[in-house]
Amino acid sequence: MAVAAAPAPPQAPPKPTWDPRRAQTPFPWLRPTIRIRLTLLYGGMFLIAGILLLSIIYLLAAQAISTGNQPPFKIVSASNEIKVASADCPAVNNATGLTLTQFNSAISDCIDHSRQAALDDLLSRSLLALLGLAVIAFAFGYAMAGRVLSPLGRITRTARAVAGSDLSRRIELDGPDDEFKELADTFDDMLERLQRAFTAQQRFVGNASHELRTPLAINRTLLEVHLSDPHAPVELQQLGKTLLATNERSEQLVEGLLLLARSDNQIVERKPVDLAEVAEQAVDQVRAEAEAKGVVIRSEQKPAVVQGNGVLLERIALNLVQNAVRYNVPEDGWVEVTTEIQHGHAVLVVSNTGPVVPAYEVDNLFEPFRRLRTERTGSDKGVGLGLSIARSVARAHGGHIAAQPREGGGLVMRVTLPV
């Protein structure tokens, strides 16, 4: 008789990892968030400005009252008659011929006039005090707002540095545990993950460079050795040439993929490079192929010095000129290569005759493995990475590349780089 196995005890769920940045404070309402800090700042400024304004008004009112304590008239006696003299109220100076009612009315008018003069003086001084306090409050508020928002500027500067491919930068913001610190910590975590991803990508590119190039180089050597045998049958030699061409195409594909992966990042080390020299070298490398195809190359290079990597910039020019020669018309074809400085930017322009390119197909030409009217297969002129590499290298140098169809066929490729 089989004995039933006892059920396994339930396992406790794993404990969540503790993150000190997400730990809740014992008194969340006392957390000095940026909202509380701004509330205290602007509330305190309003309170201080109100206290100052009330104090100034109080002093001005006290001065006005002390000035108003002086009666606007004086009572002088001459013999047995009482005479009234006033500099502000001339109506009471000659009160001998006035009745008592008229005299009292003149005295009231004089007092009202003095009170209105004191109020007008108080209002004008109060407006001047308010204007001065407003200027001080705006200046103080501007300074304090800049101090409060300084962490945001630090985050922005770090993000701008990271955009220049410096993934080792971190914000490491100190201070209270508020919204800015949470944003900075989150940004630092994202940069850490991005740096690990890019490091892994670079490691993969290095390993792939070794692992893919070595067997292809061995295959090419073996094929060349067999093709060098003069006693080899014709069928074997033909097969060897076909395999050698296939192997060469695979090597070009691997080199293009590795270059595309490396050129996606920004260029850290930059040196002065003249696009005129780069274009001239590219034309010299392609001239033999152009002559074989009956394509005429015209070039006009003006000095256009940029800061960048000369090898990668030469790759841009070489890819564009090669495409212009290979994708050309069978007869009377031409390629024009020019370099110059336009509006503070170095410009490389490669124009060529060729098949008519629809405007809606232009953007697709820059995608990897894309060719005109074919995708991935159907062409032995390249591996479909030339324009993709050119665009990646241009972006890595802070520039851009644009294509425009020509009237009658062909393309105008324009590379713009900052000087």
Tab-separated table of C-alpha atoms in Angstrom:
chain	number	residue	atom	x	y	z
A	1	MET	CA	0.000	0.000	0.000
A	2	ALA	CA	1.514	3.312	-1.097
A	3	VAL	CA	1.768	6.075	1.399
A	4	ALA	CA	0.698	9.468	0.134
A	5	ALA	CA	3.411	12.041	0.299
A	6	ALA	CA	2.850	14.892	2.654
A	7	PRO	CA	2.103	18.160	0.905
A	8	ALA	CA	5.004	20.524	0.764
A	9	PRO	CA	4.734	23.441	3.170
A	10	PRO	CA	3.857	26.700	1.474
A	11	GLN	CA	6.858	28.846	0.816
A	12	ALA	CA	6.901	32.384	2.056
A	13	PRO	CA	6.894	35.017	-0.662
A	14	PRO	CA	10.264	36.639	-1.276
A	15	LYS	CA	10.895	39.776	0.676
A	16	PRO	CA	10.978	42.894	-1.465
A	17	THR	CA	14.285	44.653	-1.724
A	18	TRP	CA	14.503	47.837	0.301
A	19	ASP	CA	15.278	51.018	-1.517
A	20	PRO	CA	16.313	53.854	0.816
A	21	ARG	CA	15.163	56.440	-1.694
A	22	ARG	CA	11.622	55.067	-1.606
A	23	ALA	CA	11.452	54.725	2.143
A	24	GLN	CA	8.570	56.642	3.669
A	25	THR	CA	9.394	59.167	6.339
A	26	PRO	CA	7.618	58.823	9.724
A	27	PHE	CA	5.918	62.185	9.203
A	28	PRO	CA	5.208	62.625	5.477
A	29	TRP	CA	3.599	66.009	6.036
A	30	LEU	CA	6.950	67.289	7.334
A	31	ARG	CA	8.756	66.220	4.169
A	32	PRO	CA	10.454	69.325	2.716
A	33	THR	CA	9.153	68.933	-0.821
A	34	ILE	CA	9.642	71.588	-3.443
A	35	ARG	CA	5.959	72.517	-3.140
A	36	ILE	CA	6.306	73.157	0.603
A	37	ARG	CA	9.529	75.074	0.051
A	38	LEU	CA	7.972	77.294	-2.607
A	39	THR	CA	4.879	77.800	-0.449
A	40	LEU	CA	6.993	78.856	2.525
A	41	LEU	CA	9.158	81.046	0.310
A	42	TYR	CA	6.381	82.985	-1.370
A	43	GLY	CA	4.228	83.078	1.763
A	44	GLY	CA	7.172	84.375	3.791
A	45	MET	CA	7.980	86.978	1.149
A	46	PHE	CA	4.361	88.159	1.132
A	47	LEU	CA	4.337	88.328	4.939
A	48	ILE	CA	7.607	90.254	5.109
A	49	ALA	CA	6.492	92.658	2.391
A	50	GLY	CA	3.188	93.229	4.191
A	51	ILE	CA	4.945	93.901	7.494
A	52	LEU	CA	7.321	96.353	5.854
A	53	LEU	CA	4.494	98.120	4.042
A	54	LEU	CA	2.412	98.424	7.223
A	55	SER	CA	5.410	99.739	9.117
A	56	ILE	CA	6.109	102.378	6.487
A	57	ILE	CA	2.464	103.441	6.381
A	58	TYR	CA	2.388	103.608	10.165
A	59	LEU	CA	5.450	105.861	10.240
A	60	LEU	CA	4.069	108.087	7.522
A	61	ALA	CA	0.718	108.339	9.275
A	62	ALA	CA	2.415	109.183	12.555
A	63	GLN	CA	4.399	111.886	10.822
A	64	ALA	CA	1.262	113.234	9.186
A	65	ILE	CA	-0.595	113.236	12.483
A	66	SER	CA	2.256	114.979	14.248
A	67	THR	CA	2.312	117.562	11.505
A	68	GLY	CA	-1.460	117.897	11.680
A	69	ASN	CA	-1.330	118.612	15.406
A	70	GLN	CA	-0.172	122.084	14.554
A	71	PRO	CA	-3.371	124.162	14.161
A	72	PRO	CA	-3.783	125.746	10.754
A	73	PHE	CA	-4.415	129.141	12.367
A	74	LYS	CA	-3.271	131.270	15.289
A	75	ILE	CA	-5.336	133.434	17.599
A	76	VAL	CA	-3.723	136.783	18.258
A	77	SER	CA	-5.129	139.534	20.460
A	78	ALA	CA	-4.924	143.244	19.862
A	79	SER	CA	-6.316	145.482	22.637
A	80	ASN	CA	-9.668	143.958	23.570
A	81	GLU	CA	-10.309	142.284	20.211
A	82	ILE	CA	-9.425	138.669	19.262
A	83	LYS	CA	-7.994	138.272	15.798
A	84	VAL	CA	-7.237	135.040	13.906
A	85	ALA	CA	-4.251	134.729	11.506
A	86	SER	CA	-3.596	131.746	9.175
A	87	ALA	CA	-1.141	131.293	6.294
A	88	ASP	CA	-3.074	128.347	4.827
A	89	CYS	CA	-6.563	129.767	5.264
A	90	PRO	CA	-6.702	133.430	4.251
A	91	ALA	CA	-10.493	133.462	4.811
A	92	VAL	CA	-10.063	133.673	8.597
A	93	ASN	CA	-7.477	136.459	8.571
A	94	ASN	CA	-10.082	139.221	8.412
A	95	ALA	CA	-12.708	137.796	10.754
A	96	THR	CA	-13.728	141.170	12.274
A	97	GLY	CA	-16.624	141.649	9.938
A	98	LEU	CA	-17.816	138.015	10.035
A	99	THR	CA	-20.625	136.668	12.026
A	100	LEU	CA	-20.058	133.802	14.431
A	101	THR	CA	-21.560	131.278	11.990
A	102	GLN	CA	-19.372	132.503	9.142
A	103	PHE	CA	-16.313	132.448	11.367
A	104	ASN	CA	-16.975	128.853	12.492
A	105	SER	CA	-17.530	127.770	8.867
A	106	ALA	CA	-14.226	129.325	7.841
A	107	ILE	CA	-12.452	127.505	10.680
A	108	SER	CA	-14.002	124.156	9.588
A	109	ASP	CA	-12.974	124.708	5.979
A	110	CYS	CA	-9.446	125.460	7.114
A	111	ILE	CA	-9.268	122.262	9.175
A	112	ASP	CA	-10.697	120.178	6.271
A	113	HIS	CA	-8.126	121.647	3.902
A	114	SER	CA	-5.287	120.760	6.259
A	115	ARG	CA	-6.602	117.190	6.680
A	116	GLN	CA	-6.901	116.690	2.903
A	117	ALA	CA	-3.362	117.974	2.386
A	118	ALA	CA	-2.067	115.502	5.005
A	119	LEU	CA	-3.951	112.588	3.352
A	120	ASP	CA	-2.637	113.489	-0.107
A	121	ASP	CA	0.904	113.607	1.217
A	122	LEU	CA	0.418	110.220	2.942
A	123	LEU	CA	-0.951	108.659	-0.275
A	124	SER	CA	1.922	109.876	-2.431
A	125	ARG	CA	4.530	108.632	0.018
A	126	SER	CA	2.749	105.290	0.380
A	127	LEU	CA	2.747	104.799	-3.402
A	128	LEU	CA	6.465	105.523	-3.543
A	129	ALA	CA	7.072	103.036	-0.715
A	130	LEU	CA	4.952	100.403	-2.499
A	131	LEU	CA	6.908	100.892	-5.720
A	132	GLY	CA	10.211	100.484	-3.912
A	133	LEU	CA	8.999	97.352	-2.109
A	134	ALA	CA	7.738	95.893	-5.404
A	135	VAL	CA	11.183	96.312	-6.998
A	136	ILE	CA	12.872	94.727	-3.996
A	137	ALA	CA	10.325	91.867	-3.902
A	138	PHE	CA	10.768	91.068	-7.616
A	139	ALA	CA	14.563	91.096	-7.332
A	140	PHE	CA	14.506	88.925	-4.211
A	141	GLY	CA	11.970	86.562	-5.768
A	142	TYR	CA	14.059	86.202	-8.923
A	143	ALA	CA	17.155	85.383	-6.889
A	144	MET	CA	15.339	82.896	-4.665
A	145	ALA	CA	13.601	81.229	-7.621
A	146	GLY	CA	16.992	80.717	-9.260
A	147	ARG	CA	18.311	79.193	-6.058
A	148	VAL	CA	15.320	76.872	-5.716
A	149	LEU	CA	15.471	75.803	-9.377
A	150	SER	CA	19.260	75.343	-9.427
A	151	PRO	CA	18.936	71.524	-9.077
A	152	LEU	CA	16.877	71.504	-12.273
A	153	GLY	CA	19.665	73.349	-14.073
A	154	ARG	CA	22.147	70.795	-12.780
A	155	ILE	CA	19.971	67.983	-14.137
A	156	THR	CA	19.746	69.758	-17.503
A	157	ARG	CA	23.519	70.223	-17.737
A	158	THR	CA	24.106	66.577	-16.926
A	159	ALA	CA	21.554	65.507	-19.540
A	160	ARG	CA	23.305	67.711	-22.106
A	161	ALA	CA	26.648	66.134	-21.215
A	162	VAL	CA	25.126	62.673	-21.543
A	163	ALA	CA	23.776	63.633	-24.961
A	164	GLY	CA	27.418	64.125	-25.936
A	165	SER	CA	27.964	60.368	-25.271
A	166	ASP	CA	29.470	60.877	-21.811
A	167	LEU	CA	27.443	58.202	-20.040
A	168	SER	CA	29.765	58.230	-17.039
A	169	ARG	CA	28.314	61.523	-15.802
A	170	ARG	CA	25.962	61.403	-12.819
A	171	ILE	CA	23.927	64.096	-11.127
A	172	GLU	CA	24.377	62.854	-7.547
A	173	LEU	CA	22.101	65.570	-6.219
A	174	ASP	CA	22.351	66.310	-2.512
A	175	GLY	CA	19.792	68.034	-0.362
A	176	PRO	CA	16.316	67.315	0.949
A	177	ASP	CA	14.349	64.333	-0.285
A	178	ASP	CA	12.041	66.311	-2.562
A	179	GLU	CA	10.770	65.998	-6.125
A	180	PHE	CA	14.044	67.219	-7.618
A	181	LYS	CA	16.057	64.607	-5.769
A	182	GLU	CA	13.665	61.866	-6.873
A	183	LEU	CA	14.037	63.051	-10.480
A	184	ALA	CA	17.825	63.166	-10.191
A	185	ASP	CA	18.005	59.693	-8.616
A	186	THR	CA	15.729	58.264	-11.293
A	187	PHE	CA	17.857	59.883	-13.996
A	188	ASP	CA	21.019	58.466	-12.422
A	189	ASP	CA	19.479	54.978	-12.381
A	190	MET	CA	18.544	55.325	-16.049
A	191	LEU	CA	22.079	56.440	-16.915
A	192	GLU	CA	23.485	53.470	-15.028
A	193	ARG	CA	21.345	51.063	-17.032
A	194	LEU	CA	22.195	52.829	-20.292
A	195	GLN	CA	25.903	52.678	-19.536
A	196	ARG	CA	25.674	48.954	-18.814
A	197	ALA	CA	23.749	48.440	-22.052
A	198	PHE	CA	26.256	50.401	-24.131
A	199	THR	CA	29.172	48.638	-22.452
A	200	ALA	CA	27.595	45.289	-23.247
A	201	GLN	CA	27.022	46.434	-26.828
A	202	GLN	CA	30.649	47.488	-27.236
A	203	ARG	CA	31.796	44.200	-25.751
A	204	PHE	CA	29.522	42.335	-28.145
A	205	VAL	CA	30.839	44.319	-31.104
A	206	GLY	CA	34.401	43.490	-30.118
A	207	ASN	CA	33.650	39.803	-29.679
A	208	ALA	CA	31.635	39.655	-32.896
A	209	SER	CA	34.462	41.405	-34.726
A	210	HIS	CA	36.820	38.609	-33.719
A	211	GLU	CA	34.430	35.692	-33.994
A	212	LEU	CA	33.054	36.675	-37.419
A	213	ARG	CA	36.165	37.952	-39.116
A	214	THR	CA	38.371	34.983	-38.248
A	215	PRO	CA	36.397	32.189	-39.982
A	216	LEU	CA	35.725	34.383	-42.996
A	217	ALA	CA	39.418	35.161	-43.296
A	218	ILE	CA	40.222	31.443	-43.020
A	219	ASN	CA	37.669	30.613	-45.725
A	220	ARG	CA	39.103	33.258	-48.022
A	221	THR	CA	42.641	31.943	-47.508
A	222	LEU	CA	41.607	28.360	-48.225
A	223	LEU	CA	39.723	29.381	-51.361
A	224	GLU	CA	42.634	31.436	-52.637
A	225	VAL	CA	45.014	28.517	-52.022
A	226	HIS	CA	42.796	26.145	-53.991
A	227	LEU	CA	42.343	28.659	-56.805
A	228	SER	CA	46.103	29.079	-57.059
A	229	ASP	CA	46.467	25.405	-58.037
A	230	PRO	CA	46.967	25.349	-61.834
A	231	HIS	CA	45.908	21.687	-62.081
A	232	ALA	CA	42.493	22.290	-60.534
A	233	PRO	CA	39.539	21.465	-62.813
A	234	VAL	CA	37.692	24.323	-64.484
A	235	GLU	CA	34.463	23.490	-62.656
A	236	LEU	CA	36.293	23.621	-59.321
A	237	GLN	CA	37.883	26.942	-60.180
A	238	GLN	CA	34.516	28.381	-61.174
A	239	LEU	CA	32.987	27.110	-57.937
A	240	GLY	CA	35.903	28.563	-55.974
A	241	LYS	CA	35.467	31.979	-57.581
A	242	THR	CA	31.758	31.932	-56.762
A	243	LEU	CA	32.458	30.955	-53.153
A	244	LEU	CA	35.201	33.583	-52.938
A	245	ALA	CA	32.775	36.286	-54.148
A	246	THR	CA	30.181	35.093	-51.629
A	247	ASN	CA	32.787	35.120	-48.874
A	248	GLU	CA	33.864	38.633	-49.858
A	249	ARG	CA	30.247	39.774	-49.742
A	250	SER	CA	29.918	38.267	-46.247
A	251	GLU	CA	33.076	40.091	-45.150
A	252	GLN	CA	31.665	43.355	-46.455
A	253	LEU	CA	28.431	42.707	-44.606
A	254	VAL	CA	30.263	42.013	-41.333
A	255	GLU	CA	32.458	45.104	-41.721
A	256	GLY	CA	29.402	47.215	-42.501
A	257	LEU	CA	27.468	45.935	-39.508
A	258	LEU	CA	30.375	46.506	-37.150
A	259	LEU	CA	30.987	50.001	-38.516
A	260	LEU	CA	27.274	50.781	-38.236
A	261	ALA	CA	27.273	49.646	-34.591
A	262	ARG	CA	30.353	51.721	-33.772
A	263	SER	CA	29.199	54.856	-35.586
A	264	ASP	CA	25.856	55.065	-33.768
A	265	ASN	CA	27.621	56.726	-30.807
A	266	GLN	CA	28.947	60.260	-30.624
A	267	ILE	CA	32.570	60.907	-31.527
A	268	VAL	CA	34.495	61.665	-28.330
A	269	GLU	CA	37.969	62.313	-29.778
A	270	ARG	CA	37.791	64.865	-32.576
A	271	LYS	CA	40.521	66.235	-34.817
A	272	PRO	CA	40.486	68.800	-37.642
A	273	VAL	CA	39.513	67.067	-40.897
A	274	ASP	CA	39.215	68.759	-44.291
A	275	LEU	CA	36.231	67.438	-46.234
A	276	ALA	CA	37.987	68.429	-49.469
A	277	GLU	CA	40.799	65.939	-48.796
A	278	VAL	CA	38.314	63.285	-47.703
A	279	ALA	CA	36.267	63.705	-50.882
A	280	GLU	CA	39.408	63.664	-53.048
A	281	GLN	CA	40.565	60.383	-51.507
A	282	ALA	CA	37.124	58.847	-52.020
A	283	VAL	CA	37.106	59.931	-55.685
A	284	ASP	CA	40.586	58.434	-56.225
A	285	GLN	CA	39.466	55.086	-54.789
A	286	VAL	CA	36.371	54.895	-57.007
A	287	ARG	CA	37.871	56.357	-60.212
A	288	ALA	CA	38.909	52.969	-61.628
A	289	GLU	CA	35.431	51.509	-61.099
A	290	ALA	CA	33.871	54.616	-62.656
A	291	GLU	CA	36.081	54.362	-65.750
A	292	ALA	CA	35.150	50.697	-66.119
A	293	LYS	CA	31.451	51.631	-66.071
A	294	GLY	CA	31.889	54.646	-68.338
A	295	VAL	CA	30.913	57.144	-65.625
A	296	VAL	CA	32.635	60.543	-65.584
A	297	ILE	CA	33.489	61.981	-62.156
A	298	ARG	CA	33.622	65.754	-61.820
A	299	SER	CA	34.864	67.215	-58.557
A	300	GLU	CA	35.280	70.717	-57.168
A	301	GLN	CA	36.582	70.752	-53.625
A	302	LYS	CA	36.841	73.909	-51.552
A	303	PRO	CA	38.403	73.776	-48.067
A	304	ALA	CA	35.840	72.753	-45.436
A	305	VAL	CA	37.472	71.840	-42.144
A	306	VAL	CA	35.378	70.095	-39.486
A	307	GLN	CA	36.119	68.505	-36.122
A	308	GLY	CA	35.677	64.744	-36.272
A	309	ASN	CA	37.079	61.332	-37.121
A	310	GLY	CA	38.839	61.244	-40.477
A	311	VAL	CA	38.320	57.520	-41.067
A	312	LEU	CA	34.574	57.700	-40.507
A	313	LEU	CA	34.204	60.859	-42.587
A	314	GLU	CA	36.100	59.187	-45.408
A	315	ARG	CA	33.640	56.314	-45.131
A	316	ILE	CA	30.753	58.749	-45.706
A	317	ALA	CA	32.329	60.166	-48.856
A	318	LEU	CA	33.372	56.733	-50.132
A	319	ASN	CA	29.911	55.224	-49.645
A	320	LEU	CA	28.181	58.131	-51.365
A	321	VAL	CA	30.559	58.185	-54.331
A	322	GLN	CA	30.423	54.398	-54.706
A	323	ASN	CA	26.620	54.433	-54.700
A	324	ALA	CA	26.621	57.284	-57.205
A	325	VAL	CA	28.874	55.291	-59.565
A	326	ARG	CA	27.205	51.904	-59.141
A	327	TYR	CA	23.605	53.139	-59.410
A	328	ASN	CA	24.058	55.160	-62.578
A	329	VAL	CA	22.870	55.065	-66.165
A	330	PRO	CA	24.530	52.662	-68.636
A	331	GLU	CA	25.710	55.449	-70.975
A	332	ASP	CA	26.852	59.058	-70.567
A	333	GLY	CA	26.617	58.902	-66.794
A	334	TRP	CA	28.339	61.375	-64.517
A	335	VAL	CA	28.981	62.019	-60.814
A	336	GLU	CA	29.685	65.440	-59.333
A	337	VAL	CA	31.378	65.840	-55.935
A	338	THR	CA	31.690	69.267	-54.270
A	339	THR	CA	32.676	70.543	-50.841
A	340	GLU	CA	32.269	74.059	-49.435
A	341	ILE	CA	31.295	76.125	-46.408
A	342	GLN	CA	27.679	77.327	-46.317
A	343	HIS	CA	26.149	79.354	-43.466
A	344	GLY	CA	28.771	78.234	-40.981
A	345	HIS	CA	28.508	74.522	-41.881
A	346	ALA	CA	30.690	72.244	-43.972
A	347	VAL	CA	28.724	70.739	-46.860
A	348	LEU	CA	29.555	67.702	-48.984
A	349	VAL	CA	27.321	67.281	-52.055
A	350	VAL	CA	27.348	64.196	-54.298
A	351	SER	CA	25.109	64.373	-57.378
A	352	ASN	CA	24.725	61.735	-60.059
A	353	THR	CA	22.673	60.632	-62.999
A	354	GLY	CA	20.751	57.427	-62.603
A	355	PRO	CA	17.321	55.851	-62.474
A	356	VAL	CA	14.334	57.944	-61.491
A	357	VAL	CA	13.824	57.795	-57.715
A	358	PRO	CA	10.300	58.532	-56.435
A	359	ALA	CA	10.211	61.077	-53.620
A	360	TYR	CA	8.416	58.651	-51.303
A	361	GLU	CA	11.293	56.133	-51.688
A	362	VAL	CA	14.040	58.519	-50.571
A	363	ASP	CA	13.643	57.978	-46.816
A	364	ASN	CA	13.634	54.204	-47.254
A	365	LEU	CA	17.092	54.311	-48.852
A	366	PHE	CA	18.648	55.153	-45.471
A	367	GLU	CA	17.229	52.047	-43.784
A	368	PRO	CA	19.595	49.060	-43.377
A	369	PHE	CA	19.398	46.417	-46.133
A	370	ARG	CA	17.063	48.606	-48.185
A	371	ARG	CA	17.671	49.352	-51.851
A	372	LEU	CA	15.643	51.023	-54.546
A	373	ARG	CA	12.700	48.736	-55.378
A	374	THR	CA	14.448	45.763	-53.701
A	375	GLU	CA	14.811	44.651	-50.115
A	376	ARG	CA	17.662	42.505	-48.816
A	377	THR	CA	18.008	40.597	-52.092
A	378	GLY	CA	18.093	41.267	-55.789
A	379	SER	CA	21.310	43.288	-56.075
A	380	ASP	CA	24.989	42.415	-56.224
A	381	LYS	CA	26.182	46.034	-55.975
A	382	GLY	CA	26.462	46.088	-52.199
A	383	VAL	CA	25.043	44.869	-48.928
A	384	GLY	CA	22.524	47.669	-48.398
A	385	LEU	CA	24.348	49.400	-45.547
A	386	GLY	CA	26.146	52.271	-47.296
A	387	LEU	CA	23.591	55.028	-46.710
A	388	SER	CA	22.739	53.703	-43.245
A	389	ILE	CA	26.403	53.956	-42.279
A	390	ALA	CA	26.639	57.432	-43.815
A	391	ARG	CA	23.626	58.645	-41.835
A	392	SER	CA	24.936	57.150	-38.569
A	393	VAL	CA	28.372	58.700	-39.034
A	394	ALA	CA	26.837	62.090	-39.871
A	395	ARG	CA	24.664	61.958	-36.743
A	396	ALA	CA	27.666	60.940	-34.640
A	397	HIS	CA	29.406	64.131	-35.816
A	398	GLY	CA	26.387	66.295	-34.969
A	399	GLY	CA	25.320	66.711	-38.597
A	400	HIS	CA	22.769	65.221	-40.948
A	401	ILE	CA	22.438	63.839	-44.455
A	402	ALA	CA	19.597	64.490	-46.874
A	403	ALA	CA	18.708	63.071	-50.277
A	404	GLN	CA	16.765	64.777	-53.036
A	405	PRO	CA	15.721	63.265	-56.375
A	406	ARG	CA	17.105	64.938	-59.499
A	407	GLU	CA	15.012	65.886	-62.473
A	408	GLY	CA	15.593	63.249	-65.116
A	409	GLY	CA	16.899	60.653	-62.658
A	410	GLY	CA	19.538	60.259	-60.030
A	411	LEU	CA	19.991	61.760	-56.578
A	412	VAL	CA	21.561	64.742	-54.862
A	413	MET	CA	23.074	63.673	-51.536
A	414	ARG	CA	23.888	66.548	-49.165
A	415	VAL	CA	25.913	66.019	-45.983
A	416	THR	CA	25.949	68.973	-43.557
A	417	LEU	CA	28.401	68.994	-40.646
A	418	PRO	CA	29.145	71.681	-38.031
A	419	VAL	CA	32.549	73.321	-38.383
